[in-house]
PDB file of C-alpha atoms in Angstrom:
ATOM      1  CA  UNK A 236      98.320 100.449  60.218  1.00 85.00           C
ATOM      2  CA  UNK A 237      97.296  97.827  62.586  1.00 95.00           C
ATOM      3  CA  UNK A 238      98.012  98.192  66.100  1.00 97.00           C
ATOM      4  CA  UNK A 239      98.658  95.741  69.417  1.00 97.00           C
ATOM      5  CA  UNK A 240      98.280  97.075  72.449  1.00 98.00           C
ATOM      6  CA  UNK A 241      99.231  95.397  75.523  1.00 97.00           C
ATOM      7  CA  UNK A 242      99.171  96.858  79.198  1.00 97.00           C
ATOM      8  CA  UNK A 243     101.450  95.528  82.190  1.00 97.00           C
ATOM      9  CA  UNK A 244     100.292  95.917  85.697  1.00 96.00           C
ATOM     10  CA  UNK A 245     103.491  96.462  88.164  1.00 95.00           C
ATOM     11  CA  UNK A 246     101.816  93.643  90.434  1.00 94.00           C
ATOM     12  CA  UNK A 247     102.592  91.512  88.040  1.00 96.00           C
ATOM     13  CA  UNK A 248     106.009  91.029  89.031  1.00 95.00           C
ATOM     14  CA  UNK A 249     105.683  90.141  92.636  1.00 94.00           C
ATOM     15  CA  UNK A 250     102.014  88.426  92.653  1.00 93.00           C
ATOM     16  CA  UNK A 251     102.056  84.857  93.991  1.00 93.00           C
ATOM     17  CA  UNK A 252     100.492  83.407  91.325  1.00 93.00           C
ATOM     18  CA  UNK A 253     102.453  83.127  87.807  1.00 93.00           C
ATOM     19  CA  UNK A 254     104.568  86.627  88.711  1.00 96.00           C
ATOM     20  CA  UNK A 255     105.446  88.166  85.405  1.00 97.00           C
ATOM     21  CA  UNK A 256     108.564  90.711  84.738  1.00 97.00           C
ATOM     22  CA  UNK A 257     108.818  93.267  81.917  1.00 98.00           C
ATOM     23  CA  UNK A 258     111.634  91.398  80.358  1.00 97.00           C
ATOM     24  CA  UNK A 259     109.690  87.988  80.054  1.00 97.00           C
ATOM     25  CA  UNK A 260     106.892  89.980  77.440  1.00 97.00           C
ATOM     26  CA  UNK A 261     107.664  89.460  74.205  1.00 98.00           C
ATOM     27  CA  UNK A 262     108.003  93.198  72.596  1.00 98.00           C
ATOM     28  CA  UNK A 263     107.918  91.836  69.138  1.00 97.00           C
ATOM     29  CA  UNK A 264     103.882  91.278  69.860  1.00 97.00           C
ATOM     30  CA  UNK A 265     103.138  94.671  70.274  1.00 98.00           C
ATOM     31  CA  UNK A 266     103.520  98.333  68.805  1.00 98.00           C
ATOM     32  CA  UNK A 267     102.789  99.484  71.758  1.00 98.00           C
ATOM     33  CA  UNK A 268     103.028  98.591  75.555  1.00 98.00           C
ATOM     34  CA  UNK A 269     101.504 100.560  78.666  1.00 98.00           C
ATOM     35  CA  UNK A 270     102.761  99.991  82.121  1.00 98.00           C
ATOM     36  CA  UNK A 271     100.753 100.951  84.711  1.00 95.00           C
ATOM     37  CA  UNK A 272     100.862 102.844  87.196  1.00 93.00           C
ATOM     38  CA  UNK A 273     102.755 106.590  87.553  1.00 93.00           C
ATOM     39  CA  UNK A 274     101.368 108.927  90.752  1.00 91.00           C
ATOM     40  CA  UNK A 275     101.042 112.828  90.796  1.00 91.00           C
ATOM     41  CA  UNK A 276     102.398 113.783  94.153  1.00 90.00           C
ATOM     42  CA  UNK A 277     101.384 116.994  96.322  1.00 88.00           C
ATOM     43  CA  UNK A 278     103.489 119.018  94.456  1.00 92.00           C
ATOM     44  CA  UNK A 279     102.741 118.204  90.818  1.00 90.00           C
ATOM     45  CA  UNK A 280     105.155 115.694  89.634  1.00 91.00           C
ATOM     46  CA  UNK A 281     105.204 112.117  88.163  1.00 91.00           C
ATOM     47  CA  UNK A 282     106.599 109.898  90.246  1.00 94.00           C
ATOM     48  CA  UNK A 283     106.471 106.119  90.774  1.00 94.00           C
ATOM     49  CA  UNK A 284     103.444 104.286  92.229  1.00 91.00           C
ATOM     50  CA  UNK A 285     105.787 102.403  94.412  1.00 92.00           C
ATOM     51  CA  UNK A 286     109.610 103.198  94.683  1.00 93.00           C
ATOM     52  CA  UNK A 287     110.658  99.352  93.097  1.00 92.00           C
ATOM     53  CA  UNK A 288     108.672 100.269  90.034  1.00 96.00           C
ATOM     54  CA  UNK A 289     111.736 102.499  89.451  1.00 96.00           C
ATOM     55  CA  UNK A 290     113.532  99.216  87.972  1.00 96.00           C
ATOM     56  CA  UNK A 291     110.615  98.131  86.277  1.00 97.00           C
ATOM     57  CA  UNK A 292     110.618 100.749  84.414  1.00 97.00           C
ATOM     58  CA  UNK A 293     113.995 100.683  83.308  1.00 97.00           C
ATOM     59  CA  UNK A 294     113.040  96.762  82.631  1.00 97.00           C
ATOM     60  CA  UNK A 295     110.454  98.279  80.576  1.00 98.00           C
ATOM     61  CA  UNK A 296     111.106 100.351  78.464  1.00 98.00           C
ATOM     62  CA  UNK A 297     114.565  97.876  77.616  1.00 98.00           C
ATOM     63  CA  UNK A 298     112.277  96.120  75.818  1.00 98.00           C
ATOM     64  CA  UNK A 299     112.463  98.495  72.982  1.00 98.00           C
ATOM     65  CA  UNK A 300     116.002  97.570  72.070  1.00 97.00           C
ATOM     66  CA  UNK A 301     114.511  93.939  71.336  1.00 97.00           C
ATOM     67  CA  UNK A 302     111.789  96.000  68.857  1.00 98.00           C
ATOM     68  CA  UNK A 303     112.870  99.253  68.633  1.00 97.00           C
ATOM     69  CA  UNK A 304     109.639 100.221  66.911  1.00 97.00           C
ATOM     70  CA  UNK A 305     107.697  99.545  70.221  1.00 98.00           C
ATOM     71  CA  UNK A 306     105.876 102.434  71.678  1.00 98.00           C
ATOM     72  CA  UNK A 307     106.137 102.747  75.618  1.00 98.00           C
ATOM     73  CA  UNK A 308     103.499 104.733  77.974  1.00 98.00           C
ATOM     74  CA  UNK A 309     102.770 105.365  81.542  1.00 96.00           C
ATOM     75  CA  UNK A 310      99.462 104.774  82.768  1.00 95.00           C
ATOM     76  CA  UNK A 311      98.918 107.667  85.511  1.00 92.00           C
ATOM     77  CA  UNK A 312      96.575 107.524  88.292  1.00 85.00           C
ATOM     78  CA  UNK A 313      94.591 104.107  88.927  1.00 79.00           C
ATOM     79  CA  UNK A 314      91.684 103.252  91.421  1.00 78.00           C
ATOM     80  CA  UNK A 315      93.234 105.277  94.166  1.00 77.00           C
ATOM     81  CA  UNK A 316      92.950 108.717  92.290  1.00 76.00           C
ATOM     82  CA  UNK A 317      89.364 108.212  92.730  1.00 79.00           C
ATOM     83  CA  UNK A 318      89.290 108.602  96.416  1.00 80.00           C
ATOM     84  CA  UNK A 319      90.621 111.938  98.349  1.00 82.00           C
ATOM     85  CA  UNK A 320      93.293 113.112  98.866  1.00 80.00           C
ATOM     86  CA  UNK A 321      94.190 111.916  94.931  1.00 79.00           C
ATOM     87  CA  UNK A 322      91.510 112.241  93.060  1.00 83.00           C
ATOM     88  CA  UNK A 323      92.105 116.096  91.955  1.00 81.00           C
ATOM     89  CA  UNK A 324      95.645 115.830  91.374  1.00 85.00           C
ATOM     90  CA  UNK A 325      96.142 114.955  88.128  1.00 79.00           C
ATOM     91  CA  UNK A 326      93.693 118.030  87.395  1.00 83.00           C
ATOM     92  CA  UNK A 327      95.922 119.784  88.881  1.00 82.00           C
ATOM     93  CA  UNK A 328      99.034 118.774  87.770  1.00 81.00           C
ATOM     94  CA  UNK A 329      97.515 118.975  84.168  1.00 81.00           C
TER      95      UNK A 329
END
């Protein structure tokens, strides 16, 4: 089975340059769609990079009633968990 994977970056919606929302992607291109990113915080949980990704997500993941076939994921982590005080928590969490 072929797949198409495409990845949305939450600065995509507010960069100056040609923002992009969730709901302008076109889910019928893809089996599967990532949006990045999620954050482990001090105490072991998933929560949102920033809190306005919360709607985002919600924007997301809405896409699958367009192609309900669509496969959505969370990216977790990014550059920052590279650095301390991040960079062991998703060990951790794990």
């Amino acid at each position: 089975m072929k797949k198409s994977v495409g990845y949305y970056q939450s600065w995509a919606a507010t960069r100056a340059c040609t923002a992009i929302r969730p709901s302008q992607l076109n889910p019928s291109l893809y089996t599967h769609l990532i949006f990045s990113f999620a954050f482990v915080s001090e105490d072991n949980k998933l929560v949102p990079a920033d809190p306005s990704d919360v709607d985002l997500y919600k924007e997301f993941t809405a896409l699958k009633q367009i192609n309900p076939n669509l496969k959505t994921m969370i990216a977790v982590g990014g550059w920052s968990f590279n650095d301390p005080p991040y960079q062991n928590r998703f060990t951790n969490m794990v």
